[in-house]
Tab-separated table of C-alpha atoms in Angstrom:
chain	number	residue	atom	x	y	z
C	1	MET	CA	9.083	1.464	39.947
C	2	SER	CA	6.813	2.286	38.062
C	3	TYR	CA	6.859	3.011	34.362
C	4	SER	CA	8.512	7.349	33.138
C	5	GLY	CA	4.960	8.393	31.840
C	6	ARG	CA	6.452	8.765	29.142
C	7	PRO	CA	3.788	7.426	25.433
C	8	PHE	CA	3.629	3.943	24.879
C	9	PHE	CA	6.142	2.331	22.870
C	10	ARG	CA	4.072	1.346	20.496
C	11	ILE	CA	5.150	-2.443	18.354
C	12	PRO	CA	3.181	-2.013	14.424
C	13	ARG	CA	4.051	-5.582	13.358
C	14	PRO	CA	3.997	-8.665	15.695
C	15	LEU	CA	5.601	-9.453	18.157
C	16	LEU	CA	8.696	-12.518	17.683
C	17	LEU	CA	10.838	-13.566	20.908
C	18	GLU	CA	14.380	-15.348	19.212
C	19	GLY	CA	15.064	-18.168	21.488
C	20	GLY	CA	11.238	-17.018	23.878
C	21	VAL	CA	10.645	-20.405	23.844
C	22	GLU	CA	12.643	-23.364	25.352
C	23	SER	CA	10.455	-27.022	25.178
C	24	LYS	CA	12.708	-29.876	27.690
C	25	THR	CA	12.446	-33.231	29.682
C	26	LEU	CA	14.263	-32.328	33.207
C	27	ASP	CA	16.721	-34.601	33.786
C	28	GLY	CA	17.747	-34.209	37.198
C	29	ASN	CA	16.303	-30.810	39.413
C	30	PRO	CA	18.042	-27.640	36.681
C	31	SER	CA	18.910	-23.982	37.746
C	32	LEU	CA	17.313	-21.810	35.692
C	33	THR	CA	19.371	-18.345	35.143
C	34	ASP	CA	18.954	-15.296	32.495
C	35	LYS	CA	19.751	-16.812	29.704
C	36	ASP	CA	16.913	-19.491	30.009
C	37	SER	CA	13.978	-17.880	27.658
C	38	LEU	CA	10.564	-16.089	29.032
C	39	PHE	CA	8.569	-19.775	28.691
C	40	GLN	CA	9.613	-22.366	29.646
C	41	ILE	CA	7.802	-26.309	29.456
C	42	MET	CA	8.812	-28.434	31.026
C	43	ASP	CA	8.422	-32.127	31.121
C	44	GLY	CA	9.925	-34.201	34.294
C	45	GLY	CA	9.782	-37.600	32.896
C	46	LEU	CA	8.873	-39.863	35.066
C	47	SER	CA	9.487	-38.373	38.702
C	48	ASN	CA	8.400	-35.277	40.715
C	49	ARG	CA	10.686	-32.273	39.931
C	50	VAL	CA	12.485	-29.286	41.440
C	51	VAL	CA	12.898	-25.937	39.287
C	52	PHE	CA	15.220	-23.834	41.149
C	53	LEU	CA	14.262	-19.758	39.812
C	54	PRO	CA	17.118	-17.485	39.657
C	55	ALA	CA	18.952	-15.036	41.778
C	56	LEU	CA	16.576	-12.114	42.886
C	57	LYS	CA	16.395	-9.184	39.486
C	58	SER	CA	12.876	-7.321	39.900
C	59	GLY	CA	11.208	-7.607	36.672
C	60	ARG	CA	12.768	-10.814	35.898
C	61	VAL	CA	9.396	-12.816	34.887
C	62	TYR	CA	8.820	-16.638	33.248
C	63	MET	CA	5.796	-18.653	31.883
C	64	ILE	CA	6.359	-22.060	32.625
C	65	LYS	CA	4.178	-25.280	31.511
C	66	ASN	CA	4.142	-28.724	33.887
C	67	ALA	CA	4.081	-30.344	30.416
C	68	GLY	CA	4.526	-33.985	32.392
C	69	THR	CA	1.725	-36.789	32.689
C	70	SER	CA	1.530	-37.644	35.736
C	71	ASN	CA	4.481	-36.306	38.020
C	72	ILE	CA	3.907	-31.751	39.480
C	73	ILE	CA	7.107	-29.444	39.037
C	74	GLU	CA	7.741	-27.623	42.808
C	75	LEU	CA	9.786	-24.396	41.838
C	76	LYS	CA	11.749	-23.261	44.580
C	77	ASN	CA	14.283	-19.833	45.536
C	78	PRO	CA	18.611	-20.417	44.941
C	79	ASP	CA	17.864	-21.119	48.693
C	80	ASN	CA	15.711	-23.755	48.113
C	81	SER	CA	12.476	-21.952	50.078
C	82	PHE	CA	9.378	-22.928	47.935
C	83	VAL	CA	8.020	-20.553	45.755
C	84	GLY	CA	4.896	-22.741	44.123
C	85	SER	CA	4.466	-25.932	41.832
C	86	LEU	CA	2.587	-26.735	38.739
C	87	ASP	CA	0.365	-29.597	38.730
C	88	VAL	CA	0.062	-32.031	35.403
C	89	ALA	CA	-0.336	-29.706	32.478
C	90	GLU	CA	-0.687	-26.566	34.768
C	91	SER	CA	1.209	-23.145	33.549
C	92	LYS	CA	1.525	-20.182	35.972
C	93	TRP	CA	3.996	-16.876	35.710
C	94	PHE	CA	6.788	-16.566	37.604
C	95	VAL	CA	7.552	-13.025	38.586
C	96	CYS	CA	9.765	-11.159	40.822
C	97	ASP	CA	10.309	-7.977	42.221
C	98	GLY	CA	13.323	-8.161	43.104
C	99	ILE	CA	12.567	-8.672	46.756
C	100	ASN	CA	10.652	-11.853	46.319
C	101	TRP	CA	9.473	-14.011	43.713
C	102	PHE	CA	6.071	-14.164	43.113
C	103	VAL	CA	3.017	-16.491	41.776
C	104	LEU	CA	1.009	-15.327	39.336
């Protein structure tokens, strides 16, 4: 799907995303949901972690940062298939087109 071609939507002030940032230390291998914030700052603690992305939905987006100091975070689909990984201090965008999750 592409845009409608209508004029641009203009925001005449700074944008504030209420609840748009979550910072957390992971306990286990969590699953993200549509209720989770756009920006995710994750620390895996002392272990490598797997984070499961939600079911495919066109337009769903997450920016995820590995805030840990020694371990990787792997991102997977709900079916356990690999999407991408984050090394220490690395950030990436994860976007869905309704068919697949992609790493930008």
